[in-house]
Short mmCIF file of C-alpha atoms and ligand atoms in Angstrom, two decimals:
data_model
loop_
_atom_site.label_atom_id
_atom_site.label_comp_id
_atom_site.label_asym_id
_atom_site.label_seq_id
_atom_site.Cartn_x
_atom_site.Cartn_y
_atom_site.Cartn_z
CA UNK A 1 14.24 4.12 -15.79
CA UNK A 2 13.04 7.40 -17.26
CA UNK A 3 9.45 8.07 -16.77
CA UNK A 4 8.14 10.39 -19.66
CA UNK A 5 6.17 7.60 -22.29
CA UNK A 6 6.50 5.24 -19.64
CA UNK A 7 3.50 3.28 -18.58
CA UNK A 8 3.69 2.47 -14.88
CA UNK A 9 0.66 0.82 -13.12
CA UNK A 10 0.52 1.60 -9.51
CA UNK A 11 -1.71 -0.72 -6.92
CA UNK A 12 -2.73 0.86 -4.37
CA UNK A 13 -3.30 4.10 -6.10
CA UNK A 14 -5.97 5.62 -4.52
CA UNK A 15 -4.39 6.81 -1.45
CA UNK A 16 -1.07 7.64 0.70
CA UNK A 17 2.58 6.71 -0.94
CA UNK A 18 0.94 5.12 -3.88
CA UNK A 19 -1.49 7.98 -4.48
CA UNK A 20 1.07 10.13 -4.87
CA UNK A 21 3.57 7.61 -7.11
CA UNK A 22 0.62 7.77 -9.33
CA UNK A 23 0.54 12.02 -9.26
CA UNK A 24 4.52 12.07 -9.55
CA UNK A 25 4.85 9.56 -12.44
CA UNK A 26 2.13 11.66 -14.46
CA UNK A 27 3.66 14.64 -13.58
CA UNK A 28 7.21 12.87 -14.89
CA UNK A 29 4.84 12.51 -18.29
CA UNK A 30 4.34 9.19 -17.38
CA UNK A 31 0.93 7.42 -18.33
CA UNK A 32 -0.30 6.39 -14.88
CA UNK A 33 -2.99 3.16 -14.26
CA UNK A 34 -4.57 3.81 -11.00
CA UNK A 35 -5.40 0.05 -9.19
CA UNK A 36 -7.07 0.34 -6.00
CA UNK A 37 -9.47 -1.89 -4.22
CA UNK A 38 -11.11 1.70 -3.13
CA UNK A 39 -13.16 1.85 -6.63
CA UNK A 40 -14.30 5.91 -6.00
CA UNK A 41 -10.93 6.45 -4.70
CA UNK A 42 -8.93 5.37 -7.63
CA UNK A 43 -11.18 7.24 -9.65
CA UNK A 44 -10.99 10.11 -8.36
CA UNK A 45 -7.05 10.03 -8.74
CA UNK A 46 -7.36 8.79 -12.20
CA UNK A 47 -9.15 11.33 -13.00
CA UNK A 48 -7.14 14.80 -11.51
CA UNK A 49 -4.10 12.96 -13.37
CA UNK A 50 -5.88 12.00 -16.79
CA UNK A 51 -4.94 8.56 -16.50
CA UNK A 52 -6.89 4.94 -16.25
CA UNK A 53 -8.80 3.92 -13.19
CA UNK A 54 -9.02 0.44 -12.20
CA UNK A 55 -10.87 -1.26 -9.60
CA UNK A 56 -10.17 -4.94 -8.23
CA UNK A 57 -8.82 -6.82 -5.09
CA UNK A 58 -4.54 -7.55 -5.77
CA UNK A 59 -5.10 -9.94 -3.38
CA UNK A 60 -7.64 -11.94 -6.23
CA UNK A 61 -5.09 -13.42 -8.79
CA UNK A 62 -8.49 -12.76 -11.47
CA UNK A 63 -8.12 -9.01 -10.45
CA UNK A 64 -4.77 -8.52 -11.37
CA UNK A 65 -4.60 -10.59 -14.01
CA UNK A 66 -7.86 -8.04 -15.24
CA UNK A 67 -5.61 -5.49 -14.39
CA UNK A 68 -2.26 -6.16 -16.41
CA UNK A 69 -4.95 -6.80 -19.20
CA UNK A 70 -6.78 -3.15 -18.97
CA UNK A 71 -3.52 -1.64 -18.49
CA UNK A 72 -2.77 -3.34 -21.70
CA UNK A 73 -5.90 -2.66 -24.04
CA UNK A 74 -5.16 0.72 -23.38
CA UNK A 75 -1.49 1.33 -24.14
CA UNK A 76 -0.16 -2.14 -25.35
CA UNK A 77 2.92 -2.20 -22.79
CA UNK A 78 3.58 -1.56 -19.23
CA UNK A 79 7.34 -0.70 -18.54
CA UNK A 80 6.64 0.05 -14.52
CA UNK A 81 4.10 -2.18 -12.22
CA UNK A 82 4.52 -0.86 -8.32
CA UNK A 83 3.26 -3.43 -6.51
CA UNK A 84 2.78 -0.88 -3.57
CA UNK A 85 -1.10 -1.96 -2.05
CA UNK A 86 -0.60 -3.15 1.73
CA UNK A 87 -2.27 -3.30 4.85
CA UNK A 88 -1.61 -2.99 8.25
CA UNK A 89 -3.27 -5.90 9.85
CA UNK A 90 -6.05 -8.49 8.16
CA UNK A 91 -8.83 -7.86 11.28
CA UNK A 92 -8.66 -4.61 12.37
CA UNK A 93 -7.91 -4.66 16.56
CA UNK A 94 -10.26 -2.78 18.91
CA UNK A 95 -7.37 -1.56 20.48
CA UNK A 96 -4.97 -0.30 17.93
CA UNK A 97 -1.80 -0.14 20.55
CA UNK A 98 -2.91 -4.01 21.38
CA UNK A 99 0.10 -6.53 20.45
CA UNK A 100 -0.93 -8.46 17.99
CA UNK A 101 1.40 -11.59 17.65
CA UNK A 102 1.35 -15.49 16.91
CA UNK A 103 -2.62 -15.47 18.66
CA UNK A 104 -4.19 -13.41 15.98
CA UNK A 105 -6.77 -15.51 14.25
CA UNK A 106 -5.88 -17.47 10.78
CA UNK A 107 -8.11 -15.21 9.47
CA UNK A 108 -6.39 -12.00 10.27
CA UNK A 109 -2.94 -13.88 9.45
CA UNK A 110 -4.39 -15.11 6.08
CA UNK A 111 -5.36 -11.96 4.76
CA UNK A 112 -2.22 -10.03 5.54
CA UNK A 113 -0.34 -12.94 3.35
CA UNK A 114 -2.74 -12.69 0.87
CA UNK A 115 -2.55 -8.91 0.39
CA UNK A 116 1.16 -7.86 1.19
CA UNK A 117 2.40 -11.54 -0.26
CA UNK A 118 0.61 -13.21 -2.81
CA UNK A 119 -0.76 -9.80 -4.47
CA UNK A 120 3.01 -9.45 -5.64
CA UNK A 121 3.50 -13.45 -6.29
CA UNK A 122 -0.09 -12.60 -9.05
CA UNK A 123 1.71 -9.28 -9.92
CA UNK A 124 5.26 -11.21 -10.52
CA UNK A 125 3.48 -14.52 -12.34
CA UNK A 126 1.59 -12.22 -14.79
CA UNK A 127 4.51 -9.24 -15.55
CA UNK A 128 7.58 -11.55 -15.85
CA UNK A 129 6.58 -13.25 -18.82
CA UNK A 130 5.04 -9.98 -20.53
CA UNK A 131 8.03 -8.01 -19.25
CA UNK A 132 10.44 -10.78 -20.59
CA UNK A 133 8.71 -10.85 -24.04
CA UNK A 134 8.77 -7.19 -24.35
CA UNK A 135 12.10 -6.67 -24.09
CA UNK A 136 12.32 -5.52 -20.38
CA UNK A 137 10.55 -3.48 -17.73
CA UNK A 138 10.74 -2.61 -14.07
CA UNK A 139 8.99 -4.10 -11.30
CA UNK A 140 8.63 -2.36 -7.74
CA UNK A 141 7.48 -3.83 -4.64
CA UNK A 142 6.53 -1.77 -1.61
CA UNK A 143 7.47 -3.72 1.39
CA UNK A 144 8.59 -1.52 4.63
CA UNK A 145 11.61 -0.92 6.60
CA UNK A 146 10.03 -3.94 8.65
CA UNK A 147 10.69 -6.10 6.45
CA UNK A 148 14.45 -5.69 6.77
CA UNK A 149 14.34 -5.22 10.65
CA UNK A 150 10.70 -5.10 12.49
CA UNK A 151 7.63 -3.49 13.72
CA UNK A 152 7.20 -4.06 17.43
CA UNK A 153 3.74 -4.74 18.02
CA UNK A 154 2.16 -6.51 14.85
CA UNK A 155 3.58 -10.07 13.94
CA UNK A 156 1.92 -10.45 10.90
CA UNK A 157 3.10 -7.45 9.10
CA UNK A 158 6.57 -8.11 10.19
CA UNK A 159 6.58 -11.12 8.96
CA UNK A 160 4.44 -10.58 5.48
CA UNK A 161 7.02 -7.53 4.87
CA UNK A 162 10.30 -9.96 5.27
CA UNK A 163 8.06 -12.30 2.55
CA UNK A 164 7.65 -9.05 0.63
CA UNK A 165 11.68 -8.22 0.51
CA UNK A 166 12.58 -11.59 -0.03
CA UNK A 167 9.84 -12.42 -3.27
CA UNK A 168 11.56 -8.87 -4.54
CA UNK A 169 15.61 -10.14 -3.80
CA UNK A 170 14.78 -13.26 -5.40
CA UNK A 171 13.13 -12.03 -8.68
CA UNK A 172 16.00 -9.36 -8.93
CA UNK A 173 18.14 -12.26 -8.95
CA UNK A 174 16.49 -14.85 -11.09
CA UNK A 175 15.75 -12.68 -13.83
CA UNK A 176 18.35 -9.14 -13.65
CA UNK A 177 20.09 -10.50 -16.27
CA UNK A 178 17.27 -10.99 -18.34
CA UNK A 179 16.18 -7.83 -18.68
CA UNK A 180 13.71 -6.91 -15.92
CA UNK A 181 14.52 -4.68 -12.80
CA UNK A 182 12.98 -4.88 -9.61
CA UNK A 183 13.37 -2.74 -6.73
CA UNK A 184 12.13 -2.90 -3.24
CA UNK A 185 10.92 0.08 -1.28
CA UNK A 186 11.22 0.35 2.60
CA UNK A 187 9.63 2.70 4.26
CA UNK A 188 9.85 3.50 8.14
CA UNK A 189 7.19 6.24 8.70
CA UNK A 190 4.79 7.84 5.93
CA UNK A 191 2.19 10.28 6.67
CA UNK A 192 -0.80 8.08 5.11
CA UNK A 193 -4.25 7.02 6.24
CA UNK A 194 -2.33 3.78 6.78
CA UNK A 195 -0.23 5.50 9.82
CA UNK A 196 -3.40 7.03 11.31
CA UNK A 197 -4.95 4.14 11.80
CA UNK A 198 -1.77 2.67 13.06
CA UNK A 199 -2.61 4.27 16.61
CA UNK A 200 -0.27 3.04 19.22
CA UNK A 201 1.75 1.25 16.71
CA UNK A 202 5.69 0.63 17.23
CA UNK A 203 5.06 2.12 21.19
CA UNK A 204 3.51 5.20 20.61
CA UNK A 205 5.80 6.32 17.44
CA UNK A 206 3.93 6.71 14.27
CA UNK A 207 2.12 9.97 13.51
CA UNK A 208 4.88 11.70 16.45
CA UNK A 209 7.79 10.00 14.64
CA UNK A 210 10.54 12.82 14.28
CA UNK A 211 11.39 10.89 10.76
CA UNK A 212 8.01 10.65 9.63
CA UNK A 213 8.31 11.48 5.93
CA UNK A 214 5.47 13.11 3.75
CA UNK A 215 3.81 10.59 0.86
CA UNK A 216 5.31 13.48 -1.25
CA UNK A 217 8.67 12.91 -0.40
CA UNK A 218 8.85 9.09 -0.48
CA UNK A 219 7.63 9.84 -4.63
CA UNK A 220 10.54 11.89 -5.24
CA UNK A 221 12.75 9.41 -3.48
CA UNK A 222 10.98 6.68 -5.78
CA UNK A 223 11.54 8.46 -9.14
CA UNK A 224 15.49 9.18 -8.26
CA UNK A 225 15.74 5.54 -7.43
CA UNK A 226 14.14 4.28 -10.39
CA UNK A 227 16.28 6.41 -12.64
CA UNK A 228 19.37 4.72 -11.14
CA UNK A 229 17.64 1.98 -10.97
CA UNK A 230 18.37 0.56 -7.58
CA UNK A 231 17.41 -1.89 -5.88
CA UNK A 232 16.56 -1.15 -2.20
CA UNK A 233 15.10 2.31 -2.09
CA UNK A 234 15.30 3.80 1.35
CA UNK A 235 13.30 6.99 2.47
CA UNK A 236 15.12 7.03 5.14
CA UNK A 237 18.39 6.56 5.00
CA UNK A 238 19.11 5.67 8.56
CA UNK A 239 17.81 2.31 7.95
CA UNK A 240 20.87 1.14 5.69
CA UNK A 241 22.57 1.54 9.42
CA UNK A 242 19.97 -0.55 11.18
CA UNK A 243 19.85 -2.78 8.65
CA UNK A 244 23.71 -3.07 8.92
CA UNK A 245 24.04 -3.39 12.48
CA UNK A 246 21.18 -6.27 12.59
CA UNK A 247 23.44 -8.39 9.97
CA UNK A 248 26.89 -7.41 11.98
CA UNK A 249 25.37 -8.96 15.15
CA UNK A 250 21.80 -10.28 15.51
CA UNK A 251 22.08 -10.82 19.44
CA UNK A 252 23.39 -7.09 20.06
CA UNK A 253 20.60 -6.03 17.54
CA UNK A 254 17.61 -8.18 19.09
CA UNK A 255 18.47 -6.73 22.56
CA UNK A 256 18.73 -3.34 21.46
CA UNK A 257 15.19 -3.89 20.20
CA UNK A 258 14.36 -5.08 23.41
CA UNK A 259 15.24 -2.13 25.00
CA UNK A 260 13.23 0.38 22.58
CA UNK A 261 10.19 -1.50 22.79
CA UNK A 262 10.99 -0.91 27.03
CA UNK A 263 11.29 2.47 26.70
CA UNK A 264 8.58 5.22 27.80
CA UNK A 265 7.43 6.60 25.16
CA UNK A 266 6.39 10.81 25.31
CA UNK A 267 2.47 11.31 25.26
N1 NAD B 1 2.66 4.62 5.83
C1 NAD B 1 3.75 4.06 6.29
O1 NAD B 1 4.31 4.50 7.31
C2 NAD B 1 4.37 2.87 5.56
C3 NAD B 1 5.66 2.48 5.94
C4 NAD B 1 6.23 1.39 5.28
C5 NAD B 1 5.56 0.74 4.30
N2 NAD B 1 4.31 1.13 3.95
C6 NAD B 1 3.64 0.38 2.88
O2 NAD B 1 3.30 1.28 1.84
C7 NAD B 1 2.19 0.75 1.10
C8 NAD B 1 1.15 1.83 0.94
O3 NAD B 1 0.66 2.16 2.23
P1 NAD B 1 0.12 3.61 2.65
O4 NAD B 1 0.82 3.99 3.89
O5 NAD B 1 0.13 4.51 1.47
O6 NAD B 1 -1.35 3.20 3.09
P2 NAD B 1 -2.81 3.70 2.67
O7 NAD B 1 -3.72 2.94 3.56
O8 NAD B 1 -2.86 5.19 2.68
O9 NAD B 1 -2.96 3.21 1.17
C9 NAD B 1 -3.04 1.84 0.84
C10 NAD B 1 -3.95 1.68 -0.35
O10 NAD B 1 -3.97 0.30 -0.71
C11 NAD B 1 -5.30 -0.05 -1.01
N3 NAD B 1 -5.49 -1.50 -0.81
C12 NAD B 1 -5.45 -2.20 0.35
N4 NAD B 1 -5.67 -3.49 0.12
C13 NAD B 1 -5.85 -3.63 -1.22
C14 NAD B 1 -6.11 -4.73 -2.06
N5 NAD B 1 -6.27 -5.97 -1.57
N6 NAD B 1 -6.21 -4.52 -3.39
C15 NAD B 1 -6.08 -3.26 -3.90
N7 NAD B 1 -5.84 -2.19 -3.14
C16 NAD B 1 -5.71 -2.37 -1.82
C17 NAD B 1 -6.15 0.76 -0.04
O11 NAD B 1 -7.50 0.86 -0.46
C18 NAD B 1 -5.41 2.08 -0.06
O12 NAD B 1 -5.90 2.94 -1.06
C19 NAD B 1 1.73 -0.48 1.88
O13 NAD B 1 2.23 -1.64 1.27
C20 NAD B 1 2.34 -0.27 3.25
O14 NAD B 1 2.52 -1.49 3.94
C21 NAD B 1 3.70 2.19 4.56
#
Protein backbone atom coordinates (compact mmCIF):
# COMPACT_ATOMS: atom_id res chain seq x y z
CA UNK A 1 0.00 0.00 0.00
CA UNK A 2 0.91 3.58 -0.86
CA UNK A 3 -0.11 6.07 1.66
CA UNK A 4 -0.69 9.54 -0.08
CA UNK A 5 -4.98 9.72 -0.44
CA UNK A 6 -5.04 6.89 1.74
CA UNK A 7 -7.29 6.95 4.72
CA UNK A 8 -5.78 4.94 7.55
CA UNK A 9 -7.45 4.99 11.05
CA UNK A 10 -5.05 4.32 13.78
CA UNK A 11 -6.35 3.10 17.51
CA UNK A 12 -4.39 3.92 19.86
CA UNK A 13 -3.35 7.18 18.40
CA UNK A 14 -2.75 9.32 21.05
CA UNK A 15 0.48 8.09 22.23
CA UNK A 16 3.82 5.88 21.68
CA UNK A 17 4.07 3.58 18.27
CA UNK A 18 0.60 4.53 17.29
CA UNK A 19 1.08 8.24 17.93
CA UNK A 20 3.60 8.34 15.69
CA UNK A 21 1.87 5.83 12.80
CA UNK A 22 -0.63 8.55 12.93
CA UNK A 23 2.30 11.58 12.39
CA UNK A 24 4.12 9.29 9.67
CA UNK A 25 1.00 8.36 7.63
CA UNK A 26 0.05 12.22 7.46
CA UNK A 27 3.32 13.08 6.73
CA UNK A 28 3.12 10.14 3.77
CA UNK A 29 -0.10 12.55 2.71
CA UNK A 30 -2.15 10.19 4.22
CA UNK A 31 -5.53 11.36 5.89
CA UNK A 32 -5.01 10.14 9.46
CA UNK A 33 -8.21 9.27 12.11
CA UNK A 34 -6.78 9.52 15.50
CA UNK A 35 -8.82 6.72 17.96
CA UNK A 36 -7.73 6.79 21.40
CA UNK A 37 -9.49 6.04 24.60
CA UNK A 38 -7.22 9.17 25.93
CA UNK A 39 -9.98 11.80 24.51
CA UNK A 40 -7.39 15.13 25.10
CA UNK A 41 -4.68 12.99 23.90
CA UNK A 42 -6.02 12.06 20.56
CA UNK A 43 -6.90 15.48 20.15
CA UNK A 44 -4.13 16.93 20.59
CA UNK A 45 -2.48 14.61 17.84
CA UNK A 46 -5.33 15.17 15.57
CA UNK A 47 -4.87 18.34 15.71
CA UNK A 48 -0.71 19.03 15.06
CA UNK A 49 -1.50 16.54 12.01
CA UNK A 50 -4.85 18.19 10.65
CA UNK A 51 -6.62 15.08 10.80
CA UNK A 52 -9.94 13.63 12.76
CA UNK A 53 -9.94 12.97 16.45
CA UNK A 54 -11.92 10.28 17.88
CA UNK A 55 -12.61 9.28 21.28
CA UNK A 56 -14.08 5.75 22.44
CA UNK A 57 -13.05 2.47 24.28
CA UNK A 58 -11.84 -0.41 21.19
CA UNK A 59 -12.49 -2.62 23.72
CA UNK A 60 -16.63 -1.45 23.44
CA UNK A 61 -17.78 -3.13 20.11
CA UNK A 62 -20.40 0.37 20.08
CA UNK A 63 -17.09 2.43 20.07
CA UNK A 64 -15.62 1.07 17.19
CA UNK A 65 -18.37 0.45 15.38
CA UNK A 66 -18.85 4.69 16.10
CA UNK A 67 -15.54 4.80 14.96
CA UNK A 68 -15.45 3.02 11.42
CA UNK A 69 -18.69 5.22 11.06
CA UNK A 70 -16.93 8.82 11.84
CA UNK A 71 -14.05 7.72 9.93
CA UNK A 72 -16.57 7.23 7.27
CA UNK A 73 -18.87 10.46 7.33
CA UNK A 74 -15.83 12.15 6.86
CA UNK A 75 -14.03 10.62 3.89
CA UNK A 76 -16.42 7.80 2.66
CA UNK A 77 -13.61 4.96 2.69
CA UNK A 78 -10.95 3.72 4.90
CA UNK A 79 -8.15 1.79 2.95
CA UNK A 80 -5.82 1.29 6.35
CA UNK A 81 -7.37 0.44 10.03
CA UNK A 82 -4.17 -0.28 12.56
CA UNK A 83 -5.59 -1.98 15.11
CA UNK A 84 -2.49 -0.95 17.28
CA UNK A 85 -4.31 0.10 21.03
CA UNK A 86 -2.87 -2.40 23.79
CA UNK A 87 -2.12 -2.61 27.24
CA UNK A 88 0.23 -4.03 29.38
CA UNK A 89 -1.73 -5.64 32.09
CA UNK A 90 -5.77 -5.17 32.93
CA UNK A 91 -5.02 -4.15 36.96
CA UNK A 92 -2.11 -2.35 37.20
CA UNK A 93 0.46 -4.36 39.93
CA UNK A 94 1.87 -2.45 42.93
CA UNK A 95 4.96 -3.91 42.13
CA UNK A 96 5.64 -3.56 38.49
CA UNK A 97 8.69 -6.33 38.48
CA UNK A 98 5.91 -8.68 40.39
CA UNK A 99 5.14 -11.96 38.17
CA UNK A 100 1.99 -11.81 37.23
CA UNK A 101 0.77 -15.31 35.98
CA UNK A 102 -2.35 -17.77 36.03
CA UNK A 103 -3.33 -15.97 39.86
CA UNK A 104 -4.10 -12.60 38.47
CA UNK A 105 -7.72 -11.88 39.09
CA UNK A 106 -10.51 -12.55 36.18
CA UNK A 107 -10.72 -9.13 36.23
CA UNK A 108 -7.24 -8.20 35.28
CA UNK A 109 -7.30 -11.34 32.78
CA UNK A 110 -10.66 -10.10 31.30
CA UNK A 111 -9.66 -6.82 30.41
CA UNK A 112 -6.38 -7.65 28.76
CA UNK A 113 -8.65 -10.06 26.34
CA UNK A 114 -10.97 -7.53 25.92
CA UNK A 115 -8.52 -4.80 24.86
CA UNK A 116 -5.56 -6.61 22.98
CA UNK A 117 -8.28 -9.44 21.65
CA UNK A 118 -11.67 -8.61 21.07
CA UNK A 119 -10.86 -4.77 20.15
CA UNK A 120 -9.41 -6.40 16.84
CA UNK A 121 -12.29 -9.28 16.64
CA UNK A 122 -14.92 -5.51 16.65
CA UNK A 123 -12.21 -3.95 14.36
CA UNK A 124 -12.14 -7.25 11.96
CA UNK A 125 -16.27 -7.85 12.19
CA UNK A 126 -16.91 -4.19 11.15
CA UNK A 127 -13.83 -3.60 8.29
CA UNK A 128 -14.10 -6.99 6.49
CA UNK A 129 -17.35 -6.51 5.09
CA UNK A 130 -16.75 -2.65 4.26
CA UNK A 131 -13.25 -3.54 3.07
CA UNK A 132 -14.71 -6.48 0.96
CA UNK A 133 -17.44 -4.24 -0.59
CA UNK A 134 -15.05 -1.57 -1.42
CA UNK A 135 -12.93 -3.33 -3.38
CA UNK A 136 -10.05 -3.99 -0.85
CA UNK A 137 -8.08 -2.42 1.97
CA UNK A 138 -5.43 -3.23 4.52
CA UNK A 139 -5.83 -4.22 7.97
CA UNK A 140 -2.90 -4.06 10.65
CA UNK A 141 -2.82 -5.51 13.96
CA UNK A 142 -0.24 -4.57 16.57
CA UNK A 143 0.47 -7.60 18.56
CA UNK A 144 4.27 -7.89 20.00
CA UNK A 145 7.20 -10.03 19.53
CA UNK A 146 5.45 -11.94 22.54
CA UNK A 147 3.10 -13.07 20.77
CA UNK A 148 5.37 -15.18 18.60
CA UNK A 149 7.72 -16.19 21.56
CA UNK A 150 7.03 -14.54 25.23
CA UNK A 151 7.30 -11.98 27.85
CA UNK A 152 8.68 -13.46 31.04
CA UNK A 153 6.84 -12.04 33.77
CA UNK A 154 3.16 -11.19 32.60
CA UNK A 155 0.89 -14.24 31.55
CA UNK A 156 -1.80 -12.40 30.32
CA UNK A 157 -0.11 -10.35 27.76
CA UNK A 158 1.70 -13.32 26.52
CA UNK A 159 -1.03 -15.01 26.02
CA UNK A 160 -3.56 -12.08 24.62
CA UNK A 161 -0.52 -11.27 22.08
CA UNK A 162 -0.39 -15.12 20.69
CA UNK A 163 -4.55 -14.44 20.37
CA UNK A 164 -3.53 -11.20 18.67
CA UNK A 165 -1.06 -13.03 15.93
CA UNK A 166 -3.25 -15.76 15.46
CA UNK A 167 -6.88 -13.51 14.82
CA UNK A 168 -4.27 -11.59 12.24
CA UNK A 169 -2.79 -15.23 10.45
CA UNK A 170 -6.20 -16.35 10.22
CA UNK A 171 -7.91 -13.29 8.56
CA UNK A 172 -4.80 -13.06 6.18
CA UNK A 173 -5.77 -16.41 5.25
CA UNK A 174 -9.51 -16.46 5.05
CA UNK A 175 -9.84 -13.49 3.08
CA UNK A 176 -6.03 -12.65 1.06
CA UNK A 177 -7.52 -13.72 -1.83
CA UNK A 178 -10.34 -11.60 -1.57
CA UNK A 179 -8.86 -8.58 -1.63
CA UNK A 180 -7.95 -7.42 1.90
CA UNK A 181 -4.35 -7.47 3.43
CA UNK A 182 -3.53 -7.82 6.87
CA UNK A 183 -0.32 -7.58 8.51
CA UNK A 184 0.83 -8.19 11.98
CA UNK A 185 3.35 -6.05 13.78
CA UNK A 186 5.75 -7.44 16.52
CA UNK A 187 7.50 -5.42 18.43
CA UNK A 188 10.23 -6.39 21.14
CA UNK A 189 11.13 -3.03 22.82
CA UNK A 190 9.60 0.56 21.97
CA UNK A 191 10.41 3.61 23.80
CA UNK A 192 6.61 4.43 24.80
CA UNK A 193 4.80 5.38 28.00
CA UNK A 194 3.78 1.73 27.70
CA UNK A 195 7.62 0.56 28.44
CA UNK A 196 7.93 3.04 31.33
CA UNK A 197 5.44 1.77 33.12
CA UNK A 198 6.64 -1.66 32.31
CA UNK A 199 9.24 -1.30 35.31
CA UNK A 200 10.92 -4.53 36.02
CA UNK A 201 9.32 -6.12 33.11
CA UNK A 202 11.08 -9.15 31.13
CA UNK A 203 13.92 -9.14 34.33
CA UNK A 204 14.99 -5.81 34.39
CA UNK A 205 15.19 -5.27 30.36
CA UNK A 206 12.85 -2.72 29.05
CA UNK A 207 13.82 0.96 29.12
CA UNK A 208 17.93 -0.56 29.37
CA UNK A 209 17.20 -2.88 26.42
CA UNK A 210 20.29 -2.44 24.00
CA UNK A 211 17.49 -3.05 21.07
CA UNK A 212 15.08 -0.75 22.36
CA UNK A 213 13.82 0.99 19.21
CA UNK A 214 12.40 4.65 19.09
CA UNK A 215 8.31 4.93 18.29
CA UNK A 216 9.91 6.81 15.30
CA UNK A 217 11.61 4.06 13.93
CA UNK A 218 9.01 1.28 14.33
CA UNK A 219 6.71 4.05 11.81
CA UNK A 220 9.22 3.94 9.21
CA UNK A 221 9.52 0.21 9.55
CA UNK A 222 5.55 0.19 9.31
CA UNK A 223 5.25 2.31 6.13
CA UNK A 224 8.14 0.10 4.21
CA UNK A 225 6.18 -2.92 5.24
CA UNK A 226 2.95 -1.77 4.17
CA UNK A 227 4.26 -0.76 0.78
CA UNK A 228 5.40 -4.37 0.25
CA UNK A 229 2.75 -5.32 1.88
CA UNK A 230 3.94 -7.99 4.23
CA UNK A 231 2.68 -9.75 6.50
CA UNK A 232 4.75 -10.03 9.73
CA UNK A 233 6.49 -6.74 10.21
CA UNK A 234 9.46 -7.05 12.49
CA UNK A 235 11.29 -3.98 14.12
CA UNK A 236 13.63 -6.02 15.01
CA UNK A 237 14.82 -8.30 12.93
CA UNK A 238 16.45 -10.64 15.33
CA UNK A 239 13.17 -12.00 16.19
CA UNK A 240 12.64 -13.88 12.72
CA UNK A 241 15.74 -15.98 14.44
CA UNK A 242 13.97 -16.51 17.74
CA UNK A 243 11.02 -17.10 16.22
CA UNK A 244 12.83 -19.75 14.04
CA UNK A 245 14.68 -21.46 16.60
CA UNK A 246 11.35 -21.80 18.92
CA UNK A 247 9.58 -23.72 15.81
CA UNK A 248 13.02 -25.85 15.04
CA UNK A 249 12.90 -27.17 18.65
CA UNK A 250 10.44 -26.05 21.37
CA UNK A 251 12.31 -28.02 24.27
CA UNK A 252 15.86 -26.41 23.36
CA UNK A 253 13.89 -23.05 23.03
CA UNK A 254 11.77 -23.31 26.41
CA UNK A 255 15.04 -24.06 28.31
CA UNK A 256 16.93 -21.42 26.79
CA UNK A 257 14.16 -19.21 28.13
CA UNK A 258 14.64 -20.69 31.28
CA UNK A 259 17.96 -19.72 31.50
CA UNK A 260 17.43 -15.85 30.53
CA UNK A 261 14.77 -15.40 32.88
CA UNK A 262 17.83 -17.00 35.53
CA UNK A 263 20.14 -14.68 34.59
CA UNK A 264 21.31 -11.48 36.71
CA UNK A 265 20.30 -8.85 35.20
CA UNK A 266 22.78 -5.30 35.34
CA UNK A 267 21.20 -2.54 37.68
N1 LIG B 1 6.28 -0.37 23.71
C1 LIG B 1 6.67 -1.61 23.46
O1 LIG B 1 7.78 -2.00 23.82
C2 LIG B 1 5.76 -2.56 22.70
C3 LIG B 1 6.32 -3.76 22.24
C4 LIG B 1 5.49 -4.64 21.54
C5 LIG B 1 4.18 -4.34 21.31
N2 LIG B 1 3.66 -3.17 21.77
C6 LIG B 1 2.24 -2.91 21.48
O2 LIG B 1 2.14 -1.69 20.77
C7 LIG B 1 0.84 -1.12 20.97
C8 LIG B 1 1.00 0.33 21.34
O3 LIG B 1 1.68 0.40 22.59
P1 LIG B 1 2.64 1.60 23.02
O4 LIG B 1 3.91 1.00 23.47
O5 LIG B 1 2.65 2.65 21.98
O6 LIG B 1 1.88 2.05 24.35
P2 LIG B 1 1.30 3.44 24.87
O7 LIG B 1 0.80 3.14 26.22
O8 LIG B 1 2.31 4.52 24.67
O9 LIG B 1 0.08 3.73 23.88
C9 LIG B 1 -1.08 2.93 23.89
C10 LIG B 1 -2.27 3.81 23.57
O10 LIG B 1 -3.42 2.97 23.52
C11 LIG B 1 -4.47 3.63 24.17
N3 LIG B 1 -5.46 2.65 24.66
C12 LIG B 1 -5.31 1.72 25.64
N4 LIG B 1 -6.43 1.03 25.79
C13 LIG B 1 -7.33 1.52 24.90
C14 LIG B 1 -8.67 1.21 24.59
N5 LIG B 1 -9.34 0.25 25.25
N6 LIG B 1 -9.28 1.90 23.60
C15 LIG B 1 -8.62 2.88 22.94
N7 LIG B 1 -7.35 3.23 23.21
C16 LIG B 1 -6.71 2.55 24.16
C17 LIG B 1 -3.81 4.38 25.33
O11 LIG B 1 -4.62 5.42 25.83
C18 LIG B 1 -2.54 4.86 24.65
O12 LIG B 1 -2.72 6.13 24.07
C19 LIG B 1 0.19 -1.98 22.04
O13 LIG B 1 -0.70 -2.90 21.44
C20 LIG B 1 1.36 -2.71 22.68
O14 LIG B 1 0.97 -3.93 23.28
C21 LIG B 1 4.42 -2.28 22.46
Amino acid sequence: MELPGKVAVVTGGASGIGRELCRRFAAEGASVVVADVDAPGAAAVAQGIGGLAVPGDMSVEADVAALVDAALLSFGRIDLFCANAGILWGVPPADPAAVVGPEAPDEAWDRMWRVNVLSHVYAARALVPLMLDQGGGHILVTASAAGLLTVLGNAPYAVTKHAAVALAEWLAITYGDQGLKVSCLCPQFVRTEMLARAGELAGGQGVAHPGILEPEEVAEIVVEGLRDERFLILPHPEVAEYFRRKADDYDRWLAGMRRYQAAPRPG
